[in-house]
Tab-separated table of C-alpha atoms and ligand atoms in Angstrom:
chain	number	residue	atom	x	y	z
A	1	MET	CA	55.982	-83.491	-46.810
A	2	PRO	CA	59.710	-82.653	-46.768
A	3	GLU	CA	62.007	-85.612	-46.187
A	4	THR	CA	63.271	-85.938	-42.606
A	5	PHE	CA	66.544	-87.313	-41.286
A	6	LYS	CA	67.791	-88.177	-37.805
A	7	ALA	CA	70.069	-85.753	-35.991
A	8	ILE	CA	71.626	-85.281	-32.560
A	9	LEU	CA	70.887	-81.856	-31.148
A	10	VAL	CA	72.557	-80.305	-28.097
A	11	SER	CA	70.592	-77.537	-26.430
A	12	ARG	CA	70.735	-75.537	-23.242
A	13	ASP	CA	68.089	-73.980	-21.055
A	14	ALA	CA	67.854	-70.523	-19.492
A	15	ASP	CA	70.176	-71.667	-16.667
A	16	LYS	CA	72.703	-72.807	-19.308
A	17	LYS	CA	72.120	-76.467	-18.377
A	18	GLN	CA	73.032	-78.577	-21.398
A	19	SER	CA	70.925	-81.467	-22.742
A	20	VAL	CA	71.262	-83.786	-25.714
A	21	ALA	CA	68.499	-85.434	-27.753
A	22	VAL	CA	67.919	-87.367	-30.952
A	23	THR	CA	65.482	-85.530	-33.200
A	24	ASP	CA	64.177	-85.416	-36.785
A	25	LEU	CA	65.225	-82.505	-38.998
A	26	THR	CA	64.535	-81.472	-42.581
A	27	GLU	CA	66.915	-79.690	-44.950
A	28	ALA	CA	65.094	-76.442	-44.109
A	29	ASP	CA	66.465	-76.749	-40.545
A	30	LEU	CA	70.104	-76.771	-41.689
A	31	MET	CA	72.346	-73.724	-41.537
A	32	GLU	CA	73.564	-71.658	-44.466
A	33	GLY	CA	75.949	-73.116	-47.021
A	34	ASP	CA	76.316	-73.721	-50.740
A	35	VAL	CA	76.758	-77.511	-50.701
A	36	THR	CA	74.382	-80.092	-49.189
A	37	VAL	CA	75.903	-83.490	-48.442
A	38	ALA	CA	74.374	-86.861	-47.568
A	39	VAL	CA	76.489	-87.877	-44.564
A	40	GLU	CA	77.529	-91.509	-45.084
A	41	ALA	CA	80.107	-91.878	-42.329
A	42	THR	CA	81.328	-89.827	-39.410
A	43	THR	CA	83.361	-90.450	-36.269
A	44	VAL	CA	83.391	-89.670	-32.574
A	45	ASN	CA	86.452	-87.541	-31.791
A	46	TYR	CA	87.578	-86.385	-28.352
A	47	LYS	CA	86.206	-82.933	-29.216
A	48	ASP	CA	82.818	-84.459	-30.072
A	49	GLY	CA	82.880	-86.135	-26.661
A	50	LEU	CA	83.468	-82.752	-25.039
A	51	ALA	CA	80.633	-81.203	-27.101
A	52	ILE	CA	78.058	-83.885	-26.249
A	53	THR	CA	78.942	-84.226	-22.560
A	54	GLY	CA	79.390	-80.467	-22.146
A	55	LYS	CA	82.693	-81.105	-20.343
A	56	ALA	CA	84.367	-78.227	-22.165
A	57	PRO	CA	82.890	-75.275	-24.066
A	58	VAL	CA	83.210	-76.713	-27.578
A	59	VAL	CA	79.643	-75.766	-28.605
A	60	ARG	CA	79.353	-72.065	-29.315
A	61	HIS	CA	75.981	-71.898	-31.096
A	62	TRP	CA	72.750	-73.127	-29.507
A	63	PRO	CA	71.116	-75.452	-30.320
A	64	LEU	CA	73.696	-77.311	-32.375
A	65	VAL	CA	74.186	-80.544	-34.272
A	66	PRO	CA	77.667	-81.686	-33.099
A	67	GLY	CA	80.140	-83.748	-35.125
A	68	ILE	CA	83.343	-82.195	-36.475
A	69	ASP	CA	83.961	-84.435	-39.469
A	70	PHE	CA	82.153	-86.459	-42.090
A	71	ALA	CA	82.477	-88.166	-45.453
A	72	GLY	CA	79.604	-88.361	-47.876
A	73	THR	CA	78.138	-87.584	-51.280
A	74	VAL	CA	77.104	-84.169	-52.590
A	75	LEU	CA	73.331	-83.965	-53.026
A	76	SER	CA	73.213	-80.410	-54.399
A	77	SER	CA	75.728	-77.636	-54.942
A	78	ASP	CA	75.898	-73.960	-55.872
A	79	HIS	CA	79.674	-74.033	-55.458
A	80	PRO	CA	81.865	-74.111	-58.613
A	81	ASP	CA	84.112	-76.914	-57.306
A	82	TRP	CA	81.386	-79.442	-56.479
A	83	ARG	CA	78.665	-81.292	-58.331
A	84	LYS	CA	75.923	-83.681	-57.332
A	85	GLY	CA	77.446	-87.139	-56.795
A	86	ASP	CA	80.951	-85.931	-55.789
A	87	LYS	CA	82.482	-87.803	-52.861
A	88	VAL	CA	83.766	-85.402	-50.222
A	89	VAL	CA	85.392	-85.187	-46.778
A	90	LEU	CA	85.094	-82.424	-44.219
A	91	ASN	CA	87.225	-81.760	-41.118
A	92	GLY	CA	86.883	-78.802	-38.809
A	93	TRP	CA	86.238	-75.214	-39.913
A	94	GLY	CA	83.999	-74.820	-36.851
A	95	VAL	CA	81.575	-77.506	-38.055
A	96	GLY	CA	80.190	-79.193	-34.938
A	97	GLU	CA	81.219	-76.127	-32.902
A	98	THR	CA	79.474	-73.092	-34.425
A	99	HIS	CA	77.937	-74.669	-37.560
A	100	TYR	CA	75.562	-77.678	-37.667
A	101	GLY	CA	77.768	-80.745	-37.934
A	102	ALA	CA	78.109	-84.371	-38.851
A	103	PHE	CA	75.742	-86.144	-36.459
A	104	ALA	CA	72.811	-85.868	-38.865
A	105	GLY	CA	71.750	-87.560	-42.078
A	106	ARG	CA	72.541	-84.391	-44.008
A	107	ALA	CA	74.900	-81.441	-43.668
A	108	ARG	CA	74.903	-78.102	-45.467
A	109	VAL	CA	78.312	-76.404	-45.509
A	110	ASN	CA	80.528	-73.919	-47.325
A	111	GLY	CA	82.009	-75.684	-50.365
A	112	ASN	CA	85.443	-74.191	-49.582
A	113	TRP	CA	85.568	-76.398	-46.493
A	114	LEU	CA	85.368	-79.666	-48.458
A	115	VAL	CA	88.169	-81.792	-49.881
A	116	PRO	CA	87.737	-84.720	-52.284
A	117	LEU	CA	87.566	-88.209	-50.807
A	118	PRO	CA	91.028	-89.686	-51.551
A	119	GLU	CA	91.164	-92.089	-54.480
A	120	GLY	CA	90.621	-95.696	-53.418
A	121	MET	CA	89.120	-94.815	-50.026
A	122	SER	CA	85.517	-95.348	-48.969
A	123	ALA	CA	83.602	-92.910	-46.756
A	124	HIS	CA	84.039	-95.488	-43.973
A	125	ASP	CA	87.854	-95.609	-44.465
A	126	ALA	CA	88.108	-91.822	-44.499
A	127	MET	CA	86.302	-91.658	-41.188
A	128	ALA	CA	88.445	-94.429	-39.717
A	129	VAL	CA	91.150	-91.818	-40.306
A	130	GLY	CA	88.907	-88.854	-39.428
A	131	THR	CA	90.077	-85.624	-37.879
A	132	ALA	CA	92.267	-87.536	-35.435
A	133	GLY	CA	94.134	-89.287	-38.247
A	134	TYR	CA	94.368	-86.206	-40.406
A	135	THR	CA	95.790	-84.337	-37.378
A	136	ALA	CA	98.275	-87.161	-36.809
A	137	MET	CA	99.387	-86.715	-40.434
A	138	LEU	CA	99.730	-82.942	-39.935
A	139	CYS	CA	101.996	-83.724	-36.956
A	140	VAL	CA	104.139	-86.114	-39.004
A	141	MET	CA	104.409	-83.533	-41.807
A	142	ALA	CA	105.435	-80.857	-39.252
A	143	LEU	CA	108.226	-83.129	-37.960
A	144	GLU	CA	109.398	-83.856	-41.513
A	145	ARG	CA	109.488	-80.143	-42.375
A	146	HIS	CA	111.746	-79.751	-39.361
A	147	GLY	CA	114.109	-82.418	-40.673
A	148	ILE	CA	113.099	-85.128	-38.207
A	149	VAL	CA	113.622	-88.114	-40.484
A	150	PRO	CA	113.915	-91.755	-39.292
A	151	ASP	CA	117.750	-91.594	-39.157
A	152	ARG	CA	117.628	-88.826	-36.579
A	153	GLY	CA	116.402	-91.224	-33.875
A	154	PRO	CA	113.234	-92.430	-32.146
A	155	VAL	CA	109.948	-90.527	-32.069
A	156	VAL	CA	107.679	-90.697	-29.017
A	157	VAL	CA	103.882	-90.702	-29.361
A	158	THR	CA	101.863	-89.839	-26.232
A	159	GLY	CA	98.231	-90.808	-25.713
A	160	ALA	CA	99.304	-93.701	-27.896
A	161	ALA	CA	96.163	-95.840	-27.745
A	162	GLY	CA	93.888	-92.905	-28.591
A	163	GLY	CA	92.804	-91.891	-32.085
A	164	VAL	CA	95.572	-89.420	-32.955
A	165	GLY	CA	98.160	-91.632	-31.267
A	166	SER	CA	97.118	-94.824	-33.052
A	167	VAL	CA	97.242	-93.255	-36.512
A	168	ALA	CA	100.519	-91.445	-35.731
A	169	ILE	CA	102.122	-94.775	-34.746
A	170	SER	CA	100.868	-96.485	-37.920
A	171	VAL	CA	102.102	-93.724	-40.224
A	172	LEU	CA	105.457	-93.196	-38.494
A	173	SER	CA	106.232	-96.914	-38.444
A	174	SER	CA	105.276	-97.285	-42.130
A	175	LEU	CA	107.718	-94.466	-42.887
A	176	GLY	CA	110.506	-96.311	-41.038
A	177	TYR	CA	110.660	-94.441	-37.730
A	178	HIS	CA	111.479	-96.188	-34.449
A	179	VAL	CA	108.310	-95.368	-32.500
A	180	VAL	CA	108.107	-95.174	-28.697
A	181	ALA	CA	104.454	-95.391	-27.638
A	182	SER	CA	103.464	-93.898	-24.278
A	183	THR	CA	100.223	-95.234	-22.847
A	184	GLY	CA	98.339	-95.423	-19.575
A	185	ARG	CA	96.835	-98.744	-20.630
A	186	SER	CA	99.463	-101.492	-20.457
A	187	SER	CA	96.735	-103.895	-21.625
A	188	GLU	CA	96.995	-102.181	-25.044
A	189	SER	CA	100.718	-102.985	-25.491
A	190	ARG	CA	100.051	-105.727	-28.042
A	191	TYR	CA	97.688	-103.460	-30.001
A	192	LEU	CA	100.378	-100.745	-30.096
A	193	THR	CA	103.173	-103.063	-31.228
A	194	ASP	CA	100.856	-104.512	-33.881
A	195	LEU	CA	100.354	-100.951	-35.161
A	196	GLY	CA	104.124	-100.596	-35.442
A	197	ALA	CA	105.415	-99.296	-32.097
A	198	SER	CA	108.965	-100.523	-31.390
A	199	GLU	CA	108.729	-99.780	-27.657
A	200	VAL	CA	105.804	-99.239	-25.299
A	201	ILE	CA	106.361	-97.160	-22.139
A	202	SER	CA	104.032	-96.291	-19.269
A	203	ARG	CA	102.512	-92.831	-19.317
A	204	ASP	CA	103.605	-92.577	-15.623
A	205	GLU	CA	107.196	-92.104	-16.826
A	206	LEU	CA	106.133	-88.762	-18.324
A	207	ALA	CA	103.368	-87.739	-15.948
A	208	GLY	CA	105.096	-86.308	-12.864
A	209	PRO	CA	106.781	-82.939	-12.444
A	210	GLY	CA	109.996	-83.270	-14.437
A	211	LYS	CA	113.446	-81.714	-14.587
A	212	PRO	CA	114.205	-78.812	-16.944
A	213	LEU	CA	116.514	-81.182	-18.851
A	214	ALA	CA	116.466	-84.955	-18.585
A	215	LYS	CA	118.307	-87.802	-20.332
A	216	GLU	CA	117.894	-87.451	-24.107
A	217	ARG	CA	115.594	-90.221	-25.353
A	218	TRP	CA	114.044	-89.201	-28.693
A	219	ALA	CA	114.593	-86.904	-31.641
A	220	GLY	CA	110.937	-86.086	-32.047
A	221	GLY	CA	107.501	-86.422	-30.579
A	222	VAL	CA	103.806	-86.321	-31.352
A	223	ASP	CA	102.091	-85.126	-28.197
A	224	THR	CA	98.339	-85.428	-27.699
A	225	VAL	CA	98.389	-85.022	-23.915
A	226	GLY	CA	99.878	-81.591	-23.052
A	227	SER	CA	100.605	-80.510	-19.446
A	228	THR	CA	103.449	-82.250	-17.539
A	229	THR	CA	103.600	-84.957	-20.224
A	230	LEU	CA	104.557	-82.449	-22.916
A	231	ALA	CA	106.987	-80.728	-20.527
A	232	ASN	CA	108.717	-84.077	-19.884
A	233	VAL	CA	108.733	-85.022	-23.571
A	234	LEU	CA	110.465	-81.717	-24.363
A	235	SER	CA	113.011	-82.208	-21.576
A	236	MET	CA	113.924	-85.639	-23.023
A	237	THR	CA	114.250	-84.542	-26.658
A	238	THR	CA	117.720	-84.751	-28.215
A	239	TYR	CA	119.709	-81.773	-29.433
A	240	GLY	CA	117.972	-80.044	-32.391
A	241	GLY	CA	114.882	-82.245	-32.114
A	242	ALA	CA	111.235	-81.211	-32.373
A	243	VAL	CA	107.890	-82.071	-30.814
A	244	ALA	CA	104.574	-81.579	-32.602
A	245	ALA	CA	101.904	-80.679	-30.023
A	246	CYS	CA	98.265	-81.096	-30.964
A	247	GLY	CA	96.324	-82.184	-27.881
A	248	LEU	CA	95.338	-81.572	-24.287
A	249	ALA	CA	93.978	-84.937	-23.126
A	250	GLY	CA	96.003	-84.533	-19.905
A	251	GLY	CA	95.553	-80.781	-19.487
A	252	MET	CA	95.860	-77.441	-21.197
A	253	ASP	CA	98.743	-76.157	-19.087
A	254	LEU	CA	102.417	-76.495	-19.942
A	255	PRO	CA	104.566	-76.478	-16.795
A	256	ALA	CA	107.873	-76.458	-18.678
A	257	THR	CA	111.073	-74.414	-18.646
A	258	VAL	CA	112.827	-72.845	-21.620
A	259	ALA	CA	115.877	-75.091	-21.030
A	260	PRO	CA	115.170	-77.561	-23.902
A	261	PHE	CA	114.709	-74.637	-26.317
A	262	ILE	CA	117.743	-72.566	-25.365
A	263	LEU	CA	120.213	-75.282	-24.364
A	264	ARG	CA	119.323	-78.064	-26.826
A	265	GLY	CA	117.745	-76.082	-29.665
A	266	VAL	CA	114.570	-78.150	-29.338
A	267	SER	CA	111.509	-76.831	-31.220
A	268	LEU	CA	107.869	-77.022	-30.206
A	269	LEU	CA	105.673	-77.264	-33.299
A	270	GLY	CA	102.031	-76.288	-32.827
A	271	VAL	CA	99.541	-78.248	-34.921
A	272	ASP	CA	95.971	-77.132	-35.566
A	273	SER	CA	93.633	-79.051	-37.845
A	274	VAL	CA	90.527	-76.878	-37.588
A	275	MET	CA	91.624	-73.825	-39.570
A	276	ALA	CA	94.513	-75.456	-41.466
A	277	PRO	CA	94.730	-73.998	-44.984
A	278	LYS	CA	93.321	-76.019	-47.864
A	279	GLN	CA	96.716	-76.785	-49.463
A	280	LEU	CA	97.926	-78.405	-46.248
A	281	ARG	CA	94.682	-80.413	-45.946
A	282	LEU	CA	94.951	-81.659	-49.523
A	283	GLU	CA	98.561	-82.690	-48.893
A	284	ALA	CA	97.658	-84.411	-45.600
A	285	TRP	CA	94.825	-86.398	-47.230
A	286	ARG	CA	97.054	-87.281	-50.194
A	287	ARG	CA	99.671	-88.596	-47.756
A	288	ILE	CA	97.004	-90.526	-45.825
A	289	GLY	CA	96.095	-92.208	-49.101
A	290	SER	CA	99.742	-93.126	-49.791
A	291	ASP	CA	101.436	-93.609	-46.365
A	292	LEU	CA	98.801	-95.175	-44.147
A	293	ASP	CA	98.599	-98.939	-44.285
A	294	HIS	CA	94.926	-99.573	-45.059
A	295	ALA	CA	95.039	-102.977	-43.363
A	296	LYS	CA	96.000	-101.234	-40.108
A	297	LEU	CA	93.012	-98.916	-40.412
A	298	ALA	CA	90.710	-101.856	-39.857
A	299	ALA	CA	92.756	-102.874	-36.795
A	300	LEU	CA	92.581	-99.442	-35.209
A	301	SER	CA	88.895	-98.711	-35.748
A	302	THR	CA	85.601	-99.893	-34.281
A	303	THR	CA	82.319	-99.367	-36.122
A	304	ILE	CA	79.095	-98.207	-34.494
A	305	GLY	CA	75.750	-96.938	-35.794
A	306	PHE	CA	74.082	-93.561	-35.313
A	307	ASP	CA	72.417	-94.820	-32.112
A	308	GLY	CA	75.799	-95.483	-30.482
A	309	ILE	CA	77.160	-91.932	-30.829
A	310	ILE	CA	76.032	-90.529	-27.468
A	311	GLN	CA	77.451	-93.444	-25.440
A	312	ALA	CA	80.701	-93.299	-27.424
A	313	ALA	CA	80.963	-89.580	-26.630
A	314	HIS	CA	80.887	-90.373	-22.909
A	315	ASP	CA	83.377	-93.225	-23.320
A	316	ILE	CA	85.931	-91.101	-25.182
A	317	VAL	CA	86.053	-88.381	-22.517
A	318	ASP	CA	86.414	-91.129	-19.906
A	319	GLY	CA	89.515	-92.389	-21.777
A	320	LYS	CA	87.860	-95.764	-22.499
A	321	VAL	CA	88.089	-95.700	-26.291
A	322	ARG	CA	90.841	-97.484	-28.189
A	323	GLY	CA	91.852	-96.139	-31.590
A	324	ARG	CA	89.129	-94.686	-33.782
A	325	ILE	CA	85.352	-95.018	-33.759
A	326	VAL	CA	83.639	-94.961	-37.157
A	327	VAL	CA	79.927	-94.214	-37.355
A	328	ASP	CA	78.219	-95.726	-40.392
A	329	MET	CA	75.103	-93.594	-40.844
B	401	NDP	P1	91.414	-89.950	-27.631
B	401	NDP	O1	90.539	-89.773	-26.449
B	401	NDP	O2	91.109	-90.993	-28.636
B	401	NDP	O3	92.916	-90.182	-27.149
B	401	NDP	C1	93.511	-89.467	-26.105
B	401	NDP	C2	94.455	-90.402	-25.379
B	401	NDP	O4	95.189	-89.632	-24.433
B	401	NDP	C3	93.757	-91.478	-24.569
B	401	NDP	O5	93.434	-92.593	-25.338
B	401	NDP	C4	94.826	-91.803	-23.564
B	401	NDP	O6	95.790	-92.614	-24.199
B	401	NDP	C5	95.487	-90.443	-23.311
B	401	NDP	N1	94.962	-89.766	-22.120
B	401	NDP	C6	93.667	-89.547	-21.805
B	401	NDP	N2	93.566	-88.897	-20.635
B	401	NDP	C7	94.842	-88.723	-20.193
B	401	NDP	C8	95.400	-88.131	-19.041
B	401	NDP	N3	94.643	-87.588	-18.091
B	401	NDP	N4	96.747	-88.116	-18.924
B	401	NDP	C9	97.531	-88.656	-19.870
B	401	NDP	N5	97.045	-89.243	-20.998
B	401	NDP	C10	95.725	-89.265	-21.150
B	401	NDP	O7	91.484	-88.510	-28.334
B	401	NDP	P2	92.065	-88.142	-29.791
B	401	NDP	O8	93.208	-89.028	-30.088
B	401	NDP	O9	90.945	-88.011	-30.739
B	401	NDP	O10	92.600	-86.668	-29.486
B	401	NDP	C11	93.778	-86.510	-28.679
B	401	NDP	C12	93.950	-85.040	-28.318
B	401	NDP	O11	94.218	-84.287	-29.492
B	401	NDP	C13	92.710	-84.420	-27.674
B	401	NDP	O12	93.116	-83.527	-26.665
B	401	NDP	C14	92.072	-83.668	-28.828
B	401	NDP	O13	91.295	-82.590	-28.377
B	401	NDP	C15	93.303	-83.208	-29.587
B	401	NDP	N6	93.066	-82.952	-30.988
B	401	NDP	C16	93.519	-81.770	-31.481
B	401	NDP	C17	93.367	-81.455	-32.788
B	401	NDP	C18	93.948	-80.194	-33.306
B	401	NDP	O14	93.517	-79.715	-34.356
B	401	NDP	N7	94.942	-79.645	-32.643
B	401	NDP	C19	92.615	-82.338	-33.701
B	401	NDP	C20	92.251	-83.612	-33.125
B	401	NDP	C21	92.459	-83.878	-31.785
B	401	NDP	P3	96.428	-93.895	-23.469
B	401	NDP	O15	95.272	-94.669	-22.907
B	401	NDP	O16	97.194	-94.592	-24.527
B	401	NDP	O17	97.307	-93.349	-22.375
């Protein structure tokens, strides 16, 4: 009898009605790939919430095991870079969207998609960072490449109490930035200042229709919200500043004007984690190892088991999750 492992499977019927179930799979059920990994930890990201609830068309292969990131140990490999026993991390590359993903005891993937688990980090730690944290680091690196260093002025982080926001605040404050955290949950103010935010503002200040140019408040931004929030963040960015945009928690639209770009030389920096080239990933994970205060990781993450994934998926799309959720498999 082949060994079985638990997996979450999303399916849809002839009327395209989506359902989700916990099932048992064997390695023979997994999709093509040259490395098989024992998944030791994973996370529930906003995108995983969308995949499981069906609130947005994240899943593009049916049925599918969702879960866009994992950390684990290589069980077998036909790839030159990986051997049995290697500790690895995976983020993105369509895993959990078009390729069977992390919400299963095992995953079979293309070895080119894997990066080594950073030195000194456990699978659990890496997933406390997860795709959200790795994306936050990509945003910080984008700002740095644009010359937005701490001396240039404050940096605003929107969707502050979420996963990307929480890690962005921790990293930016460790690097010496003055961080302005924008949140819709005033009850999380203490959590945000403990992570390193110097100021906490209400998301309402950035939510309404804004002016093309408003009072200059920050040199940079990490925006996870999009829509009017991003438009307002841009309108309040100082001359020559830059905003790294990675999310759409508030909407996919961008009702902005070109005024900040053409009158203040502000730059909008797009950040994508899914197809980011390997060199950038390796650099981001190296920086996570060096620039993220590991003590803060424990403060910003909650741990659940495999059986809690589906509920957590609903909670994250309802905006009820604080920081990061780690799933110990
Ligand atoms: P979370 O759900 O953990 O955080 C999102 C936060 O946004 C919430 O905690 C909340 O913060 C705020 N928010 C939620 N709804 C609204 C709303 N309607 N208006 C304004 N603010 C809102 O998600 P993640 O941090 O994991 O992801 C954040 C975004 O980044 C998502 O859109 C996700 O899809 C995207 N993302 C993109 C990646 C990429 O490669 N580009 C990779 C990873 C994530 P608060 O309560 O503090 O206001």
